[in-house]
Structure formats: structure tokens, C-alpha cells
Short mmCIF file of C-alpha atoms in Angstrom, two decimals:
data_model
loop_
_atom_site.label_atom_id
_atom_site.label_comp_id
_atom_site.label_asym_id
_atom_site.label_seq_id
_atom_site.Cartn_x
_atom_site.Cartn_y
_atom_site.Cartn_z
CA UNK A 206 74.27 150.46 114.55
CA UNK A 207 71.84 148.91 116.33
CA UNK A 208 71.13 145.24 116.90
CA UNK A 209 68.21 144.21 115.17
CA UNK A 210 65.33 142.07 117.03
CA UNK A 211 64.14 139.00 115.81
CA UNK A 212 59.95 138.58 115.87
CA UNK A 213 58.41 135.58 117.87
CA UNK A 214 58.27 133.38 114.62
CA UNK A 215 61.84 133.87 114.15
CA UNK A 216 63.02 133.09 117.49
CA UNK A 217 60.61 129.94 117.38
CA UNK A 218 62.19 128.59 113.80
CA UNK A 219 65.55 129.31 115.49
CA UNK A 220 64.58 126.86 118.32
CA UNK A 221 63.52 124.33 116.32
CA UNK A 222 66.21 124.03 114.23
CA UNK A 223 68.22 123.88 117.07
CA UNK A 224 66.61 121.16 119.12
CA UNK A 225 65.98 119.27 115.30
CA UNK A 226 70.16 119.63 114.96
CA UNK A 227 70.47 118.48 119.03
CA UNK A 228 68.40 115.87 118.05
CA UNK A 229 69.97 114.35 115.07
CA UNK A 230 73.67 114.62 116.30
CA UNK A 231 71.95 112.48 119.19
CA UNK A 232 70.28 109.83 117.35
CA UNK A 233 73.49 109.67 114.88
CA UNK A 234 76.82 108.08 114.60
CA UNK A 235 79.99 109.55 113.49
CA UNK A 236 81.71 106.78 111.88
CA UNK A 237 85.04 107.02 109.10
CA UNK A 238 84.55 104.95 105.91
CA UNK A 239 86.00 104.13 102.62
CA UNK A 240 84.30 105.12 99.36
CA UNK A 241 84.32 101.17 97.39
CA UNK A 242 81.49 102.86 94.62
CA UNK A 243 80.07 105.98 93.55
CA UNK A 244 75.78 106.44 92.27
CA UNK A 245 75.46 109.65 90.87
CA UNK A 246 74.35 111.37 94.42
CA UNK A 247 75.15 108.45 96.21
CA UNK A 248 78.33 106.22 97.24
CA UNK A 249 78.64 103.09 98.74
CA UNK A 250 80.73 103.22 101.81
CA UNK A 251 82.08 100.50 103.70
CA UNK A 252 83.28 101.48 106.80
CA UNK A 253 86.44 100.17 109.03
CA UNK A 254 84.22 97.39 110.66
CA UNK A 255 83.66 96.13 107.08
CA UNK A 256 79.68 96.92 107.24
CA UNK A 257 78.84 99.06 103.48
CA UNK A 258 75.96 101.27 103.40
CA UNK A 259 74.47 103.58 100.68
CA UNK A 260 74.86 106.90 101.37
CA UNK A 261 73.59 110.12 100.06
CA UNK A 262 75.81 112.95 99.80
CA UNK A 263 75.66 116.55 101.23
CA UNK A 264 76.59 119.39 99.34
CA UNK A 265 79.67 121.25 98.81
CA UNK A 266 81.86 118.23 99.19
CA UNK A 267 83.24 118.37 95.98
CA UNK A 268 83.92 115.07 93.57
CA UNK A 269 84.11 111.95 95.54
CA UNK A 270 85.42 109.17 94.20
CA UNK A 271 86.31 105.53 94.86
CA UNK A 272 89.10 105.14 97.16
CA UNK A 273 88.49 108.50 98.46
CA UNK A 274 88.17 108.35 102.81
CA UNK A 275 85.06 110.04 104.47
CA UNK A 276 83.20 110.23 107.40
CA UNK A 277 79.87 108.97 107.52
CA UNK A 278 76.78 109.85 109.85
CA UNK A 279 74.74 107.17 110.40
CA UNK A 280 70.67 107.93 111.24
CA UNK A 281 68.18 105.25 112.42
CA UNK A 282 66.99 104.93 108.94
CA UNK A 283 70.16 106.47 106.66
CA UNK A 284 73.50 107.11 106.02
CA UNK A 285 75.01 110.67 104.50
CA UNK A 286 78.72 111.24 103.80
CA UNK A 287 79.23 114.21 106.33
CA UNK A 288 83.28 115.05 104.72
CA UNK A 289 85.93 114.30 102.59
CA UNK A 290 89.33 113.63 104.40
CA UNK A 291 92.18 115.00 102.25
CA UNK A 292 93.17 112.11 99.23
CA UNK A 293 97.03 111.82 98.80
CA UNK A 294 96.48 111.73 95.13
CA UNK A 295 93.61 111.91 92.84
CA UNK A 296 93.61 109.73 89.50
CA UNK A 297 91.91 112.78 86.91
CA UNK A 298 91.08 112.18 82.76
CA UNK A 299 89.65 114.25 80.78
CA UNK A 300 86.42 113.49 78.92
CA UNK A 301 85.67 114.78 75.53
CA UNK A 302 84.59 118.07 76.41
CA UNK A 303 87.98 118.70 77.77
CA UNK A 304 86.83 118.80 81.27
CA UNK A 305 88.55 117.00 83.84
CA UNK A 306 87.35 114.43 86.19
CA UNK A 307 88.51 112.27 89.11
CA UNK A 308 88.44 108.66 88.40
CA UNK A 309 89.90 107.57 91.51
CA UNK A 310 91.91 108.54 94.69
CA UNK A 311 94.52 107.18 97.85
CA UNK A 312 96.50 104.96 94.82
CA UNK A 313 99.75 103.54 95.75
CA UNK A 314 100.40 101.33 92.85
CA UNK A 315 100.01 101.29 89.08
CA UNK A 316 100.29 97.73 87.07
CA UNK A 317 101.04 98.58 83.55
CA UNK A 318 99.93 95.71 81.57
CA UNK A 319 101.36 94.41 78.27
CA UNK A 320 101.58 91.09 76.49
CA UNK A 321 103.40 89.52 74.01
CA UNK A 322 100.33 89.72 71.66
CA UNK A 323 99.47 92.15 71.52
CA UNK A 324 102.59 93.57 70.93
CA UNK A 325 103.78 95.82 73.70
CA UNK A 326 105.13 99.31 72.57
CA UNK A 327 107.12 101.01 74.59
CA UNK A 328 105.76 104.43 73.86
CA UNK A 329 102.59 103.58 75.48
CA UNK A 330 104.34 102.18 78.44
CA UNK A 331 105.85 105.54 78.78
CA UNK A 332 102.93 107.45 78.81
CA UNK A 333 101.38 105.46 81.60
CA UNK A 334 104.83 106.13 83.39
CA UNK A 335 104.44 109.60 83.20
CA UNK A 336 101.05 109.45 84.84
CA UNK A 337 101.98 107.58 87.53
CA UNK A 338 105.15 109.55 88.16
CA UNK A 339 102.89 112.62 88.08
CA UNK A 340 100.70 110.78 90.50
CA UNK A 341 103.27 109.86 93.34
CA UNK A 342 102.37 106.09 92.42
CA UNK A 343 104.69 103.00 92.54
CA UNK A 344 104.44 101.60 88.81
CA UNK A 345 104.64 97.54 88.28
CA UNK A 346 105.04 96.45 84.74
CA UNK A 347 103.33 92.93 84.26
CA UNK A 348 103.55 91.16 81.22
CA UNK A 349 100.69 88.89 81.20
CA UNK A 350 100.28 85.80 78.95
CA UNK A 351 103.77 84.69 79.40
CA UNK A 352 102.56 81.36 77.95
CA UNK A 353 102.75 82.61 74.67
CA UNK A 354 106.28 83.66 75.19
CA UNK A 355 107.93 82.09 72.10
CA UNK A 356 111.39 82.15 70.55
CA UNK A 357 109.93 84.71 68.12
CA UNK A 358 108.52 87.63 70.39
CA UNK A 359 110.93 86.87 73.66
CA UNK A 360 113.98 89.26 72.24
CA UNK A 361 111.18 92.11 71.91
CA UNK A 362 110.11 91.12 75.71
CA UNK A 363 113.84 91.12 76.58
CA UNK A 364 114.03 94.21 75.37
CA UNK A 365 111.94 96.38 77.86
CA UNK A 366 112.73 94.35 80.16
CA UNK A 367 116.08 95.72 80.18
CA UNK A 368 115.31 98.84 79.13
CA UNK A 369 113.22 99.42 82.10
CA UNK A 370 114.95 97.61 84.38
CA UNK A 371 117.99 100.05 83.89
CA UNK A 372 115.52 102.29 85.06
CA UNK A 373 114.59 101.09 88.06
CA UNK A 374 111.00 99.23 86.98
CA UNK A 375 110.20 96.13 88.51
CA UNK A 376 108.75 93.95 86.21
CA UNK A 377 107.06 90.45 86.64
CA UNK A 378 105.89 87.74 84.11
CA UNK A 379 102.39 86.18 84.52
CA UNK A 380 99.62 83.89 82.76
CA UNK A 381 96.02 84.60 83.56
CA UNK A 382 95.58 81.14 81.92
CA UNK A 383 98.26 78.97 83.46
CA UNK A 384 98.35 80.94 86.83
CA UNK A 385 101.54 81.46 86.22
CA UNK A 386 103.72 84.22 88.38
CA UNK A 387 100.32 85.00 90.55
CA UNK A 388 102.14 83.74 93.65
CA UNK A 389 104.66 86.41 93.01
CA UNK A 390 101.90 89.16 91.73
CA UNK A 391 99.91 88.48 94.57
CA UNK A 392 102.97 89.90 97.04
CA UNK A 393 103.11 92.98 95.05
CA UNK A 394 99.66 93.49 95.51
CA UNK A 395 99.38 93.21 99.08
CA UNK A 396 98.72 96.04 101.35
CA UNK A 397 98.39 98.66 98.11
CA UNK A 398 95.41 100.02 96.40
CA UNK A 399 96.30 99.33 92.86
CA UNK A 400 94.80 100.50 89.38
CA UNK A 401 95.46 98.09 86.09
CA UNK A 402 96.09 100.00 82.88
CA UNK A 403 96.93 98.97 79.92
CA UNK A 404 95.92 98.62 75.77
CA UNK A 405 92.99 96.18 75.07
CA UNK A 406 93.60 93.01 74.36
CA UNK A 407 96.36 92.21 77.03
CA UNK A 408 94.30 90.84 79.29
CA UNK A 409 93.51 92.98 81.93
CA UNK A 410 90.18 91.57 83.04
CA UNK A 411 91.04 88.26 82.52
CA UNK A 412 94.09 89.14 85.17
CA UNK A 413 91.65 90.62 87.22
CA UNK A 414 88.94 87.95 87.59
CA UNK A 415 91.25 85.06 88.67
CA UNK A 416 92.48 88.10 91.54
CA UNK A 417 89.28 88.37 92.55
CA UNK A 418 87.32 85.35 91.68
CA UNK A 419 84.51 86.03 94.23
CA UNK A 420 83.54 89.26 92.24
CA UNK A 421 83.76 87.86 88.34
CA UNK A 422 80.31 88.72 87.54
CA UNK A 423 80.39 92.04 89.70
CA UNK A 424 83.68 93.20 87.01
CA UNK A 425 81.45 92.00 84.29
CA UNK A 426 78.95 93.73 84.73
CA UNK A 427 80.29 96.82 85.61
CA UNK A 428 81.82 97.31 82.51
CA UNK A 429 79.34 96.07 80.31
CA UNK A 430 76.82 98.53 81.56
CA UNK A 431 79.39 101.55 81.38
CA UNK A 432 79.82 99.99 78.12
CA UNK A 433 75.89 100.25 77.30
CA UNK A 434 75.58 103.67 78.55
CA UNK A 435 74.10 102.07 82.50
CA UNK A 436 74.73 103.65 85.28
CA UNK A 437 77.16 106.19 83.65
CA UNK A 438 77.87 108.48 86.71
CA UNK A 439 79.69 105.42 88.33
CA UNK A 440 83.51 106.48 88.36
CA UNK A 441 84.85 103.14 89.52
CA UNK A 442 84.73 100.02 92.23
CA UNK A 443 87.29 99.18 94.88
CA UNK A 444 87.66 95.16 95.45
CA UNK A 445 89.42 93.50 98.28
CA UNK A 446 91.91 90.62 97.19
CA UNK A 447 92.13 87.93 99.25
CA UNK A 448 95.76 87.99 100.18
CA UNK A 449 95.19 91.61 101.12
CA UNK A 450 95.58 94.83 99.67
CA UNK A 451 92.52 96.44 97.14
CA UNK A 452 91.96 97.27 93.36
CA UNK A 453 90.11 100.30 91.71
CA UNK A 454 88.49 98.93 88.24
CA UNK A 455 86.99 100.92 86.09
CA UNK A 456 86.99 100.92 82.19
CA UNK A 457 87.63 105.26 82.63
CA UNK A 458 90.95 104.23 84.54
CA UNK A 459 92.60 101.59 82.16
CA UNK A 460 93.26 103.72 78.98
CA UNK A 461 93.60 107.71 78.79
CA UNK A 462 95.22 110.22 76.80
CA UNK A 463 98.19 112.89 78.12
CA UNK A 464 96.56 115.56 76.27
CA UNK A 465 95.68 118.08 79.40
CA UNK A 466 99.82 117.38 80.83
CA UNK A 467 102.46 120.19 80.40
CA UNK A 468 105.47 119.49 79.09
CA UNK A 469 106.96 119.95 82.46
CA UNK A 470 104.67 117.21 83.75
CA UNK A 471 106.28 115.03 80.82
CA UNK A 472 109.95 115.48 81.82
CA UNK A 473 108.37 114.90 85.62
CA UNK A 474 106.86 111.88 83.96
CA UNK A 475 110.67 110.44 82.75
CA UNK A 476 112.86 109.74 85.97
CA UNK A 477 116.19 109.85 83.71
CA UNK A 478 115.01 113.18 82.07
CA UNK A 479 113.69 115.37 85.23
CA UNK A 480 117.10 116.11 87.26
CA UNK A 481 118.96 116.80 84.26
CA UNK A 482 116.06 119.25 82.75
CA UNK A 483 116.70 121.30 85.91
CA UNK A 484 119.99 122.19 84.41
CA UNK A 485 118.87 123.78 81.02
CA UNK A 486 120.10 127.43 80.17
CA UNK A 487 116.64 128.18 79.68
CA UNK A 488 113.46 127.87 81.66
CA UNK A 489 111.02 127.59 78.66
CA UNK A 490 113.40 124.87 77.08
CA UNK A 491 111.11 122.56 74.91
CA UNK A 492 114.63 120.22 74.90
CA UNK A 493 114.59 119.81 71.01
CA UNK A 494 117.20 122.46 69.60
CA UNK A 495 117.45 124.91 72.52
CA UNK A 496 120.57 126.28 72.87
CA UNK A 497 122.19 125.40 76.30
CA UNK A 498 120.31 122.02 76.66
CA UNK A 499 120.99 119.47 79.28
CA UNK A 500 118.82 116.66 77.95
CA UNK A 501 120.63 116.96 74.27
CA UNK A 502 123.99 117.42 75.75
CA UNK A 503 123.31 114.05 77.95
CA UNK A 504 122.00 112.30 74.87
CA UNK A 505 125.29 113.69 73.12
CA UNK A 506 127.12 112.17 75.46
CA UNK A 507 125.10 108.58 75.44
CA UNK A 508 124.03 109.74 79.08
CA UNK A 509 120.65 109.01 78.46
CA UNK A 510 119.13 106.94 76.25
CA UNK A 511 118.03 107.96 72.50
CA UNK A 512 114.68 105.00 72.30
CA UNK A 513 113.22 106.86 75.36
CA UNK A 514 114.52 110.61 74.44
CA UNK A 515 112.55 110.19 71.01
CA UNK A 516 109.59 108.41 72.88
CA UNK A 517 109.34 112.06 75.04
CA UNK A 518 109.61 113.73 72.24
CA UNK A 519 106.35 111.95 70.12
CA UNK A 520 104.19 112.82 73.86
CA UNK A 521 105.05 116.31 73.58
CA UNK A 522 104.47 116.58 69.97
CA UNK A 523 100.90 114.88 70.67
CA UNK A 524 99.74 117.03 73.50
CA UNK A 525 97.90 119.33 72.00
CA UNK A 526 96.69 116.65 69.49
CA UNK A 527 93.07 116.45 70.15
CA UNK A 528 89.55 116.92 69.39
CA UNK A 529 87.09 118.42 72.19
CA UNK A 530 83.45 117.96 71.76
CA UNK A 531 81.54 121.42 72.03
CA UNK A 532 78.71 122.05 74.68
CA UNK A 533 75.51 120.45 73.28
CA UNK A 534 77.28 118.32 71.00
#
């Protein structure tokens, strides 16, 4: 087959947008950046010098998110996010039409709020375990308002303590009132990017705003207007704390539902339950009356404990326990 020849016009446009793309690559700067906020078709990126600019986005580069790592070009005039460098993890929820979405990515830490009042349960700490086992994540339980520690609800405190502390889960008391315990937080925080999760009611951005008391009214406002329906396409914010290390905030990130996990990410999500599930006579074991069952032979034999095996079982029994919105709705 023959080559086909281009006409004058052709070979002109050709030219052009060769000498335009010569141009621009000249007159731009390749520089790598941090996502800190995202604006519909636009992110704020703050780049390794510490200088943020609003950028637009090209196409095809899929869902960026805070905390996600990019490289920007930089014009005379603007700034575009060019690519996406691979995220270690990506933070995902669904919303209520069952789709998922990235909240936030490049987490190393998740502190799981709770509080004496009110009162922590530890079936909801589990289920934010088993995200951020999923996730790859180091979780931090933090029981804030330890100033209203009293002889009444510090046996119930005890108690996860210990349970999860037989575990393997660090966990640290704090006051967002008294400042108690922040010297100690403030360690933990350093040199992560964390997420806070957690019921309402426990304090969360009470916690955050003496962390990050240069950007009070920045938290406010963000989630008032994602409460108010503004600026809805904005997944989250990153924040730098002052003794180092960074937060992701966003009201999408501090409560979510398990319904789009398997039950294999479930047992992945319970650190006592996942080796020994490996050694079940079947592969499809749903480790309730199975015959050939590692996790009830361990829980038989007081191997494992019988609060969290019964806490795994209410997840699974509530994964498919939910109402999706249809198109249009």
C-alpha cells in the first residue's frame, strides 16, 4: 500500500502544532507537586518549594485526589497537572449510587477516634480496622476527652484498651480541652499523612483545630459548605502540622460504611483472623458452621477471642445491608 501524501494545508497545521508544542515545552516548567485540594477540574498544588498554585487538569488522568503526587507544568500565565505518579494506596467510599470514589491517597496513618461519651463500641472500631488493614495504613486509636474519664466509664475504657492492646494497637489518651496527651499525639503524627475517623460527637474537629490552629476557620468552613451542598466536588484538604507530618480532612473520610468489602477483605481486615483463615478446608468458607474451619476450631480452643469473632461476624452479616439510590433519583 502506498503512502498517502499530505496537501499543503496539512503539512502547514502539522508545523504549527509543532513549533506551538516547541514553544510551550520552552516557555514551561516541569515541576513535581503535591495535590493539598481538589475544584471540580481544578486542584491546588503546592509544590516541593512550598509555592501552591491552581491548576487545571488535562484529560485522561483519572481521579485525583488530595494527597495524590503529580507533576505540574508551569506556563507564564498557568499551571496544568501534566501526570499522576503512582499513589501507594487510595482511600475509596462509596456514595449512594453505589459507585465508588477516591477520597484520598499516599496515607500512612489512621487515628480512630473514640471517647468516653460518647460511648465507644468496639464494633465500630473494628470496622475502621478493617479499612485500614485493607489500606496498608498504620492505625492509632485515640481516645479523646480523657477529662471526662470517671470511675464510672474507665472499666469500659480499660476494656479496649486491653483488648486491643493484645492485638498489637497502640493507643493514646488525649483532651482537646485540657491539652492533655498532645505532646505525645503530636510524635505520632510526625512525618505521616494521617486521616481522623471516627463517630460524631467524639471530637474529631475539636482535636483537629488545636493541631492545626493556624487553619481553624479553613476546617470550618470546609465542612460547613460540604455540609450546605458548596463546593461539593471537593474530595478533601491536606494541612501541615507544625511539628511536622500532614492531615487529610474531609467530612467523606471520617465515617463510611463496609458495604462494597468482600468477606475476604473482612478476615484481611482482622490481624488475629487472616493467617488462621488460610487454613480452612474450604476456600468459600463463610467461617460460621463450615465444616473443617480454622477460625471456629481456634475459637474452640480460646485461640482467638469470642467479643471480636462475633464482632466479624455482625460486618459480614451487614455487607450486603444497604440501600443504593437509582440513576435520576
Amino acid at each position: 500500500m502506498s503512502k498517502q501524501r499530505l496537501t499543503r494545508q496539512q503539512s502547514r497545521r502539522i508545523a504549527n502544532q509543532r513549533d506551538n508544542l516547541a514553544n510551550s515545552q520552552e516557555n514551561s516548567e516541569l515541576e513535581n507537586g503535591l495535590v493539598i485540594a481538589r475544584f471540580g477540574n481544578q486542584a491546588d498544588v503546592e509544590t516541593d518549594r512550598g509555592e501552591v498554585f491552581r491548576c487545571h487538569l488535562r484529560r485522561n488522568l483519572g481521579d485525583i485526589v488530595t494527597g495524590d503526587k503529580v507533576v505540574l507544568e508551569r506556563g507564564s500565565e498557568s499551571a496544568v497537572v501534566a501526570s499522576v505518579k503512582p499513589a501507594k494506596n487510595r482511600l475509596q467510599r462509596p456514595d449512594s449510587y453505589g459507585k465508588l470514589k477516591a477520597v484520598a491517597a499516599n496515607i500512612d496513618q489512621m487515628v480512630i477516634v473514640i471517647a468516653p461519651q460518647p460511648q465507644a463500641h468496639a464494633n465500630l472500631i473494628d470496622r475502621y480496622l478493617v479499612v485500614a488493614e485493607n489500606l496498608g495504613v498504620t492505625p492509632l486509636l485515640l481516645v479523646n476527652k480523657c477529662d471526662l474519664l470517671s470511675p464510672e466509664n474507665r472499666g469500659h475504657i480499660n476494656k479496649i484498651k486491653e483488648q486491643y492492646d493484645a492485638l498489637g494497637y497502640r493507643l493514646l489518651e488525649v483532651s482537646a480541652k485540657t491539652a492533655a496527651g498532645q505532646a505525645q499525639l503530636k510524635e505520632n503524627l510526625a512525618a505521616k499523612t494521617s486521616v481522623f475517623v471516627g463517630q460524631s460527637g467524639v471530637g474529631k474537629s475539636s482535636l483537629l483545630q488545636k493541631l492545626l490552629p493556624h487553619e481553624t476557620l479553613k476546617i470550618g468552613e470546609l465542612s460547613e459548605q460540604v455540609n450546605k451542598g458548596k463546593h461539593t466536588t471537593t474530595h478533601a484538604a491536606l494541612y501541615h502540622f507544625q511539628n511536622g507530618g500532614n492531615c487529610i480532612d474531609s467530612p467523606g473520610i471520617r465515617e463510611f460504611g463496609l458495604w462494597h468489602f468482600t468477606r475476604e477483605q473482612v478476615v484481611n481486615g482482622f490481624s488475629e483472623l487472616r493467617e488462621i483463615a488460610q487454613h480452612c478446608k474450604f476456600r468459600d468458607c463463610t467461617h460460621k458452621n463450615d465444616p473443617g474451619c480454622a477460625i471456629r476450631l481456634a475459637l474452640e480452643e480460646n485461640g482467638i477471642s469470642e467479643a471480636r469473632y462475633l464482632s466479624f461476624l455482625r460486618i459480614i452479616d451487614t455487607l450486603d445491608d444497604v440501600q443504593i439510590k437509582a440513576p435520576g433519583y
